[in-house]
Amino acid sequence: MRQIVLDTETTGLEWKKGNRVVEIGCVELLERRPSGNNFHRYLKPDCQFEAGAQEVTGLSLEFLADKPRFEEVVDEFLAYVDGAELIIHNAAFDMGFLENEMALLGRGPLAGRVRVTDTLAMARERFPGQRNSLDALCKRLGVDNSHRHLHGGLLDAQILADVYIALTSGQEEIGFGLPESEVMGAAGAVQAFDAAVLLPRPRVVATASELQAHQARLERLRKKAGHAWWDGARPEEVAGA
């Protein structure tokens, strides 16, 4: 299944209060790697920003005035995400807004077309009782977000893609479980190990002088301890002697 990391920016925190989507950013992952096939649109909301929302996103109604409305990009958006797994941080928020946009157009639910994975729920399960915001996860998982000065749909989707990979990383990241034992080579090309061309393992043999020194050390230990378990005696037999 295709994976699409998705983030939206909105005019406020609640679609029930009439807030709308002003930006959609999507990053496609194929076999857990960004494909470069991204989807990014700014949208004209036909409503005002709530207090604080404009400062968070850095967007303005003036900037969005000549951008398309959701109804103008909905078919393109649905064609892009159809059948994919959407990876979203705090999925209830983004899906609530997107489902509202669909309902306003009389379109069927988006949830019927996609599968949704919530990285916030994943993070809370893995790090219970800790802060699990996107910034907090970046710090905890070593993801660089130093360029994130404002919230942005595509930027946040790109950062979330790195967070998701780090959050779910395991043996598959170093090649285990891939078909035909394929792993990534140093240059990025896919390589497969061929057991027939592997060099034989070297056989290390102790020299006569090394064996003599080893036996002498064992004898010193035997005299000091009064017994030696490597001679076959069990601890309880020695204690009862």
PDB file of C-alpha atoms in Angstrom:
ATOM      1  CA  MET A   1       0.000   0.000   0.000  1.00  0.00           C
ATOM      2  CA  ARG A   2       1.203   3.502  -0.819  1.00  0.00           C
ATOM      3  CA  GLN A   3       1.896   5.615   2.226  1.00  0.00           C
ATOM      4  CA  ILE A   4       1.192   9.341   2.152  1.00  0.00           C
ATOM      5  CA  VAL A   5       2.280  11.573   5.011  1.00  0.00           C
ATOM      6  CA  LEU A   6      -0.277  14.378   5.221  1.00  0.00           C
ATOM      7  CA  ASP A   7      -0.599  17.673   7.053  1.00  0.00           C
ATOM      8  CA  THR A   8      -3.087  20.522   6.776  1.00  0.00           C
ATOM      9  CA  GLU A   9      -3.107  24.138   7.892  1.00  0.00           C
ATOM     10  CA  THR A  10      -6.409  25.782   8.778  1.00  0.00           C
ATOM     11  CA  THR A  11      -7.941  29.136   9.678  1.00  0.00           C
ATOM     12  CA  GLY A  12      -8.612  27.940  13.237  1.00  0.00           C
ATOM     13  CA  LEU A  13      -8.832  24.961  15.536  1.00  0.00           C
ATOM     14  CA  GLU A  14     -12.415  23.777  14.954  1.00  0.00           C
ATOM     15  CA  TRP A  15     -14.165  23.092  11.664  1.00  0.00           C
ATOM     16  CA  LYS A  16     -17.493  23.135  13.545  1.00  0.00           C
ATOM     17  CA  LYS A  17     -16.988  26.882  14.046  1.00  0.00           C
ATOM     18  CA  GLY A  18     -16.698  27.448  10.313  1.00  0.00           C
ATOM     19  CA  ASN A  19     -12.908  27.234   9.989  1.00  0.00           C
ATOM     20  CA  ARG A  20     -11.534  25.948   6.697  1.00  0.00           C
ATOM     21  CA  VAL A  21      -8.444  24.304   5.240  1.00  0.00           C
ATOM     22  CA  VAL A  22      -5.918  26.731   3.752  1.00  0.00           C
ATOM     23  CA  GLU A  23      -3.065  24.350   2.936  1.00  0.00           C
ATOM     24  CA  ILE A  24      -2.624  20.647   2.180  1.00  0.00           C
ATOM     25  CA  GLY A  25       0.834  19.088   2.124  1.00  0.00           C
ATOM     26  CA  CYS A  26       1.484  15.446   1.228  1.00  0.00           C
ATOM     27  CA  VAL A  27       4.681  13.403   0.952  1.00  0.00           C
ATOM     28  CA  GLU A  28       4.526  10.011  -0.751  1.00  0.00           C
ATOM     29  CA  LEU A  29       6.539   7.126   0.694  1.00  0.00           C
ATOM     30  CA  LEU A  30       7.276   4.071  -1.395  1.00  0.00           C
ATOM     31  CA  GLU A  31       8.858   1.214   0.570  1.00  0.00           C
ATOM     32  CA  ARG A  32       9.371   3.712   3.414  1.00  0.00           C
ATOM     33  CA  ARG A  33      11.378   6.124   1.287  1.00  0.00           C
ATOM     34  CA  PRO A  34      10.235   9.520  -0.094  1.00  0.00           C
ATOM     35  CA  SER A  35       9.461   9.129  -3.790  1.00  0.00           C
ATOM     36  CA  GLY A  36       9.465  12.842  -4.641  1.00  0.00           C
ATOM     37  CA  ASN A  37       5.844  12.571  -5.801  1.00  0.00           C
ATOM     38  CA  ASN A  38       4.436  15.173  -3.416  1.00  0.00           C
ATOM     39  CA  PHE A  39       1.121  17.043  -3.390  1.00  0.00           C
ATOM     40  CA  HIS A  40       0.963  20.649  -2.162  1.00  0.00           C
ATOM     41  CA  ARG A  41      -1.802  23.201  -2.530  1.00  0.00           C
ATOM     42  CA  TYR A  42      -2.684  26.504  -0.879  1.00  0.00           C
ATOM     43  CA  LEU A  43      -6.430  27.110  -0.722  1.00  0.00           C
ATOM     44  CA  LYS A  44      -8.656  30.158  -0.578  1.00  0.00           C
ATOM     45  CA  PRO A  45     -10.823  29.670   2.540  1.00  0.00           C
ATOM     46  CA  ASP A  46     -13.601  32.293   2.058  1.00  0.00           C
ATOM     47  CA  CYS A  47     -13.512  32.988   5.797  1.00  0.00           C
ATOM     48  CA  GLN A  48     -11.420  34.904   8.286  1.00  0.00           C
ATOM     49  CA  PHE A  49      -8.533  33.500  10.325  1.00  0.00           C
ATOM     50  CA  GLU A  50      -9.135  32.991  14.017  1.00  0.00           C
ATOM     51  CA  ALA A  51      -6.956  34.977  16.381  1.00  0.00           C
ATOM     52  CA  GLY A  52      -3.477  33.437  16.479  1.00  0.00           C
ATOM     53  CA  ALA A  53      -3.956  31.062  13.546  1.00  0.00           C
ATOM     54  CA  GLN A  54      -2.456  33.466  11.024  1.00  0.00           C
ATOM     55  CA  GLU A  55       0.659  33.929  13.163  1.00  0.00           C
ATOM     56  CA  VAL A  56       1.130  30.161  13.467  1.00  0.00           C
ATOM     57  CA  THR A  57       0.958  29.502   9.726  1.00  0.00           C
ATOM     58  CA  GLY A  58       2.403  32.745   8.395  1.00  0.00           C
ATOM     59  CA  LEU A  59      -0.382  32.799   5.805  1.00  0.00           C
ATOM     60  CA  SER A  60      -2.737  35.679   5.098  1.00  0.00           C
ATOM     61  CA  LEU A  61      -5.985  36.208   3.240  1.00  0.00           C
ATOM     62  CA  GLU A  62      -4.101  38.498   0.845  1.00  0.00           C
ATOM     63  CA  PHE A  63      -1.680  35.682  -0.037  1.00  0.00           C
ATOM     64  CA  LEU A  64      -4.523  33.175  -0.438  1.00  0.00           C
ATOM     65  CA  ALA A  65      -6.801  35.497  -2.451  1.00  0.00           C
ATOM     66  CA  ASP A  66      -5.758  34.102  -5.845  1.00  0.00           C
ATOM     67  CA  LYS A  67      -5.423  30.475  -4.741  1.00  0.00           C
ATOM     68  CA  PRO A  68      -7.969  27.801  -5.762  1.00  0.00           C
ATOM     69  CA  ARG A  69     -10.811  26.759  -3.504  1.00  0.00           C
ATOM     70  CA  PHE A  70     -10.954  23.180  -2.233  1.00  0.00           C
ATOM     71  CA  GLU A  71     -13.682  22.342  -4.735  1.00  0.00           C
ATOM     72  CA  GLU A  72     -11.254  23.179  -7.540  1.00  0.00           C
ATOM     73  CA  VAL A  73      -8.584  20.710  -6.373  1.00  0.00           C
ATOM     74  CA  VAL A  74     -10.708  17.994  -4.752  1.00  0.00           C
ATOM     75  CA  ASP A  75     -10.647  15.627  -7.728  1.00  0.00           C
ATOM     76  CA  GLU A  76      -6.883  15.963  -8.088  1.00  0.00           C
ATOM     77  CA  PHE A  77      -6.448  15.441  -4.350  1.00  0.00           C
ATOM     78  CA  LEU A  78      -8.675  12.355  -4.266  1.00  0.00           C
ATOM     79  CA  ALA A  79      -6.895  10.831  -7.251  1.00  0.00           C
ATOM     80  CA  TYR A  80      -3.595  11.344  -5.413  1.00  0.00           C
ATOM     81  CA  VAL A  81      -4.614   9.777  -2.069  1.00  0.00           C
ATOM     82  CA  ASP A  82      -7.097   7.152  -3.289  1.00  0.00           C
ATOM     83  CA  GLY A  83      -6.336   3.730  -1.807  1.00  0.00           C
ATOM     84  CA  ALA A  84      -3.336   4.950   0.181  1.00  0.00           C
ATOM     85  CA  GLU A  85      -2.443   4.806   3.859  1.00  0.00           C
ATOM     86  CA  LEU A  86      -2.506   8.342   5.237  1.00  0.00           C
ATOM     87  CA  ILE A  87       0.022   8.977   7.987  1.00  0.00           C
ATOM     88  CA  ILE A  88      -1.088  11.980  10.046  1.00  0.00           C
ATOM     89  CA  HIS A  89      -0.044  13.434  13.392  1.00  0.00           C
ATOM     90  CA  ASN A  90      -3.221  13.922  15.441  1.00  0.00           C
ATOM     91  CA  ALA A  91      -5.293  12.455  12.640  1.00  0.00           C
ATOM     92  CA  ALA A  92      -8.645  13.425  14.176  1.00  0.00           C
ATOM     93  CA  PHE A  93      -7.848  17.099  13.600  1.00  0.00           C
ATOM     94  CA  ASP A  94      -6.824  16.888   9.929  1.00  0.00           C
ATOM     95  CA  MET A  95      -9.399  14.265   8.997  1.00  0.00           C
ATOM     96  CA  GLY A  96     -12.139  16.290  10.686  1.00  0.00           C
ATOM     97  CA  PHE A  97     -11.326  19.307   8.541  1.00  0.00           C
ATOM     98  CA  LEU A  98     -10.952  17.291   5.334  1.00  0.00           C
ATOM     99  CA  GLU A  99     -14.206  15.412   5.925  1.00  0.00           C
ATOM    100  CA  ASN A 100     -15.924  18.757   6.493  1.00  0.00           C
ATOM    101  CA  GLU A 101     -14.582  20.063   3.183  1.00  0.00           C
ATOM    102  CA  MET A 102     -15.871  16.911   1.476  1.00  0.00           C
ATOM    103  CA  ALA A 103     -19.285  17.241   3.120  1.00  0.00           C
ATOM    104  CA  LEU A 104     -19.612  20.888   2.088  1.00  0.00           C
ATOM    105  CA  LEU A 105     -19.280  19.711  -1.509  1.00  0.00           C
ATOM    106  CA  GLY A 106     -21.702  16.832  -1.040  1.00  0.00           C
ATOM    107  CA  ARG A 107     -18.926  14.307  -1.623  1.00  0.00           C
ATOM    108  CA  GLY A 108     -18.634  10.943   0.098  1.00  0.00           C
ATOM    109  CA  PRO A 109     -16.357  10.509   3.115  1.00  0.00           C
ATOM    110  CA  LEU A 110     -12.617  10.517   2.593  1.00  0.00           C
ATOM    111  CA  ALA A 111     -12.239   7.752   5.191  1.00  0.00           C
ATOM    112  CA  GLY A 112     -13.913   5.349   2.781  1.00  0.00           C
ATOM    113  CA  ARG A 113     -11.093   5.823   0.291  1.00  0.00           C
ATOM    114  CA  VAL A 114      -8.049   5.575   2.539  1.00  0.00           C
ATOM    115  CA  ARG A 115      -6.583   3.948   5.617  1.00  0.00           C
ATOM    116  CA  VAL A 116      -5.443   6.311   8.372  1.00  0.00           C
ATOM    117  CA  THR A 117      -2.488   5.886  10.752  1.00  0.00           C
ATOM    118  CA  ASP A 118      -2.189   8.369  13.613  1.00  0.00           C
ATOM    119  CA  THR A 119       1.437   8.969  14.629  1.00  0.00           C
ATOM    120  CA  LEU A 120       0.291  10.805  17.763  1.00  0.00           C
ATOM    121  CA  ALA A 121      -1.430   7.633  18.991  1.00  0.00           C
ATOM    122  CA  MET A 122       1.687   5.638  18.096  1.00  0.00           C
ATOM    123  CA  ALA A 123       3.922   8.059  19.997  1.00  0.00           C
ATOM    124  CA  ARG A 124       1.670   8.040  23.076  1.00  0.00           C
ATOM    125  CA  GLU A 125       1.832   4.250  23.151  1.00  0.00           C
ATOM    126  CA  ARG A 126       5.610   4.224  22.824  1.00  0.00           C
ATOM    127  CA  PHE A 127       6.302   7.228  25.088  1.00  0.00           C
ATOM    128  CA  PRO A 128       3.458   7.293  27.632  1.00  0.00           C
ATOM    129  CA  GLY A 129       3.285  10.325  29.885  1.00  0.00           C
ATOM    130  CA  GLN A 130       5.677  12.366  27.728  1.00  0.00           C
ATOM    131  CA  ARG A 131       5.164  15.291  25.375  1.00  0.00           C
ATOM    132  CA  ASN A 132       4.507  13.918  21.910  1.00  0.00           C
ATOM    133  CA  SER A 133       4.144  17.025  19.776  1.00  0.00           C
ATOM    134  CA  LEU A 134       5.938  16.975  16.434  1.00  0.00           C
ATOM    135  CA  ASP A 135       8.717  19.193  17.814  1.00  0.00           C
ATOM    136  CA  ALA A 136       9.096  17.002  20.915  1.00  0.00           C
ATOM    137  CA  LEU A 137       9.343  13.858  18.779  1.00  0.00           C
ATOM    138  CA  CYS A 138      11.931  15.497  16.534  1.00  0.00           C
ATOM    139  CA  LYS A 139      14.104  16.200  19.568  1.00  0.00           C
ATOM    140  CA  ARG A 140      13.580  12.727  21.039  1.00  0.00           C
ATOM    141  CA  LEU A 141      14.167  10.835  17.791  1.00  0.00           C
ATOM    142  CA  GLY A 142      16.987  12.982  16.444  1.00  0.00           C
ATOM    143  CA  VAL A 143      15.079  14.488  13.507  1.00  0.00           C
ATOM    144  CA  ASP A 144      16.333  17.882  12.348  1.00  0.00           C
ATOM    145  CA  ASN A 145      13.560  20.488  12.470  1.00  0.00           C
ATOM    146  CA  SER A 146      15.754  23.565  12.840  1.00  0.00           C
ATOM    147  CA  HIS A 147      14.207  25.019   9.668  1.00  0.00           C
ATOM    148  CA  ARG A 148      10.682  24.839  11.129  1.00  0.00           C
ATOM    149  CA  HIS A 149      10.006  28.416  12.197  1.00  0.00           C
ATOM    150  CA  LEU A 150       6.317  28.389  11.177  1.00  0.00           C
ATOM    151  CA  HIS A 151       3.766  25.637  10.665  1.00  0.00           C
ATOM    152  CA  GLY A 152       3.478  24.675   7.010  1.00  0.00           C
ATOM    153  CA  GLY A 153       1.578  21.845   5.375  1.00  0.00           C
ATOM    154  CA  LEU A 154       4.335  20.493   3.136  1.00  0.00           C
ATOM    155  CA  LEU A 155       7.180  21.283   5.528  1.00  0.00           C
ATOM    156  CA  ASP A 156       5.422  19.567   8.427  1.00  0.00           C
ATOM    157  CA  ALA A 157       4.595  16.569   6.225  1.00  0.00           C
ATOM    158  CA  GLN A 158       8.276  16.256   5.281  1.00  0.00           C
ATOM    159  CA  ILE A 159       9.333  16.441   8.932  1.00  0.00           C
ATOM    160  CA  LEU A 160       6.606  13.982   9.950  1.00  0.00           C
ATOM    161  CA  ALA A 161       7.836  11.548   7.290  1.00  0.00           C
ATOM    162  CA  ASP A 162      11.258  11.511   8.989  1.00  0.00           C
ATOM    163  CA  VAL A 163       9.623  11.166  12.414  1.00  0.00           C
ATOM    164  CA  TYR A 164       7.452   8.278  11.207  1.00  0.00           C
ATOM    165  CA  ILE A 165      10.471   6.420   9.780  1.00  0.00           C
ATOM    166  CA  ALA A 166      12.365   6.924  13.045  1.00  0.00           C
ATOM    167  CA  LEU A 167       9.316   5.994  15.127  1.00  0.00           C
ATOM    168  CA  THR A 168       8.781   2.737  13.268  1.00  0.00           C
ATOM    169  CA  SER A 169      12.380   1.859  12.440  1.00  0.00           C
ATOM    170  CA  GLY A 170      13.489  -1.716  13.045  1.00  0.00           C
ATOM    171  CA  GLN A 171      15.355  -4.503  11.357  1.00  0.00           C
ATOM    172  CA  GLU A 172      13.812  -3.699   7.997  1.00  0.00           C
ATOM    173  CA  GLU A 173      15.786  -0.446   7.997  1.00  0.00           C
ATOM    174  CA  ILE A 174      19.074  -2.332   7.628  1.00  0.00           C
ATOM    175  CA  GLY A 175      17.846  -4.800   5.074  1.00  0.00           C
ATOM    176  CA  PHE A 176      16.333  -7.628   7.129  1.00  0.00           C
ATOM    177  CA  GLY A 177      13.131  -9.011   5.713  1.00  0.00           C
ATOM    178  CA  LEU A 178      13.583  -7.514   2.261  1.00  0.00           C
ATOM    179  CA  PRO A 179      12.929  -9.838  -0.688  1.00  0.00           C
ATOM    180  CA  GLU A 180      15.907 -11.838  -1.919  1.00  0.00           C
ATOM    181  CA  SER A 181      18.088 -10.462   0.880  1.00  0.00           C
ATOM    182  CA  GLU A 182      18.354  -7.110  -0.853  1.00  0.00           C
ATOM    183  CA  VAL A 183      20.023  -4.287   1.046  1.00  0.00           C
ATOM    184  CA  MET A 184      21.086  -0.770   0.125  1.00  0.00           C
ATOM    185  CA  GLY A 185      24.711  -0.405  -0.904  1.00  0.00           C
ATOM    186  CA  ALA A 186      26.923   2.513   0.088  1.00  0.00           C
ATOM    187  CA  ALA A 187      26.143   4.316  -3.142  1.00  0.00           C
ATOM    188  CA  GLY A 188      22.401   3.845  -2.720  1.00  0.00           C
ATOM    189  CA  ALA A 189      22.049   1.072  -5.303  1.00  0.00           C
ATOM    190  CA  VAL A 190      20.209  -2.091  -4.353  1.00  0.00           C
ATOM    191  CA  GLN A 191      22.613  -4.995  -3.868  1.00  0.00           C
ATOM    192  CA  ALA A 192      22.100  -8.667  -3.075  1.00  0.00           C
ATOM    193  CA  PHE A 193      24.653 -10.751  -1.191  1.00  0.00           C
ATOM    194  CA  ASP A 194      25.751 -13.940  -2.952  1.00  0.00           C
ATOM    195  CA  ALA A 195      26.942 -16.566  -0.501  1.00  0.00           C
ATOM    196  CA  ALA A 196      28.939 -18.274  -3.264  1.00  0.00           C
ATOM    197  CA  VAL A 197      31.335 -15.346  -3.608  1.00  0.00           C
ATOM    198  CA  LEU A 198      31.906 -14.706   0.102  1.00  0.00           C
ATOM    199  CA  LEU A 199      35.471 -15.347   1.205  1.00  0.00           C
ATOM    200  CA  PRO A 200      36.048 -18.244   3.655  1.00  0.00           C
ATOM    201  CA  ARG A 201      36.354 -17.310   7.304  1.00  0.00           C
ATOM    202  CA  PRO A 202      39.954 -17.357   8.589  1.00  0.00           C
ATOM    203  CA  ARG A 203      40.855 -20.234  10.973  1.00  0.00           C
ATOM    204  CA  VAL A 204      42.891 -19.139  13.977  1.00  0.00           C
ATOM    205  CA  VAL A 205      45.104 -21.848  15.534  1.00  0.00           C
ATOM    206  CA  ALA A 206      47.070 -21.378  18.769  1.00  0.00           C
ATOM    207  CA  THR A 207      50.811 -22.001  18.566  1.00  0.00           C
ATOM    208  CA  ALA A 208      52.615 -24.573  20.738  1.00  0.00           C
ATOM    209  CA  SER A 209      54.100 -21.842  22.933  1.00  0.00           C
ATOM    210  CA  GLU A 210      50.660 -20.244  23.417  1.00  0.00           C
ATOM    211  CA  LEU A 211      49.162 -23.592  24.451  1.00  0.00           C
ATOM    212  CA  GLN A 212      52.062 -24.162  26.893  1.00  0.00           C
ATOM    213  CA  ALA A 213      51.546 -20.719  28.437  1.00  0.00           C
ATOM    214  CA  HIS A 214      47.820 -21.385  28.734  1.00  0.00           C
ATOM    215  CA  GLN A 215      48.361 -24.688  30.538  1.00  0.00           C
ATOM    216  CA  ALA A 216      50.877 -23.074  32.900  1.00  0.00           C
ATOM    217  CA  ARG A 217      48.339 -20.384  33.826  1.00  0.00           C
ATOM    218  CA  LEU A 218      45.636 -23.003  34.458  1.00  0.00           C
ATOM    219  CA  GLU A 219      48.032 -24.893  36.740  1.00  0.00           C
ATOM    220  CA  ARG A 220      48.773 -21.769  38.780  1.00  0.00           C
ATOM    221  CA  LEU A 221      45.044 -21.134  39.180  1.00  0.00           C
ATOM    222  CA  ARG A 222      44.501 -24.767  40.228  1.00  0.00           C
ATOM    223  CA  LYS A 223      47.164 -24.587  42.951  1.00  0.00           C
ATOM    224  CA  LYS A 224      45.851 -21.260  44.242  1.00  0.00           C
ATOM    225  CA  ALA A 225      42.207 -22.367  44.391  1.00  0.00           C
ATOM    226  CA  GLY A 226      42.842 -25.949  45.509  1.00  0.00           C
ATOM    227  CA  HIS A 227      40.553 -27.300  42.798  1.00  0.00           C
ATOM    228  CA  ALA A 228      39.504 -26.621  39.212  1.00  0.00           C
ATOM    229  CA  TRP A 229      35.983 -26.906  37.842  1.00  0.00           C
ATOM    230  CA  TRP A 230      37.344 -27.374  34.348  1.00  0.00           C
ATOM    231  CA  ASP A 231      38.703 -30.765  35.533  1.00  0.00           C
ATOM    232  CA  GLY A 232      35.114 -31.981  35.852  1.00  0.00           C
ATOM    233  CA  ALA A 233      34.350 -31.505  39.565  1.00  0.00           C
ATOM    234  CA  ARG A 234      31.021 -29.880  40.409  1.00  0.00           C
ATOM    235  CA  PRO A 235      30.891 -27.074  42.995  1.00  0.00           C
ATOM    236  CA  GLU A 236      28.846 -29.183  45.450  1.00  0.00           C
ATOM    237  CA  GLU A 237      31.402 -32.022  45.234  1.00  0.00           C
ATOM    238  CA  VAL A 238      34.263 -29.654  46.075  1.00  0.00           C
ATOM    239  CA  ALA A 239      32.317 -28.143  48.975  1.00  0.00           C
ATOM    240  CA  GLY A 240      31.634 -31.580  50.428  1.00  0.00           C
ATOM    241  CA  ALA A 241      35.219 -32.848  50.071  1.00  0.00           C
TER     242      ALA A 241
END
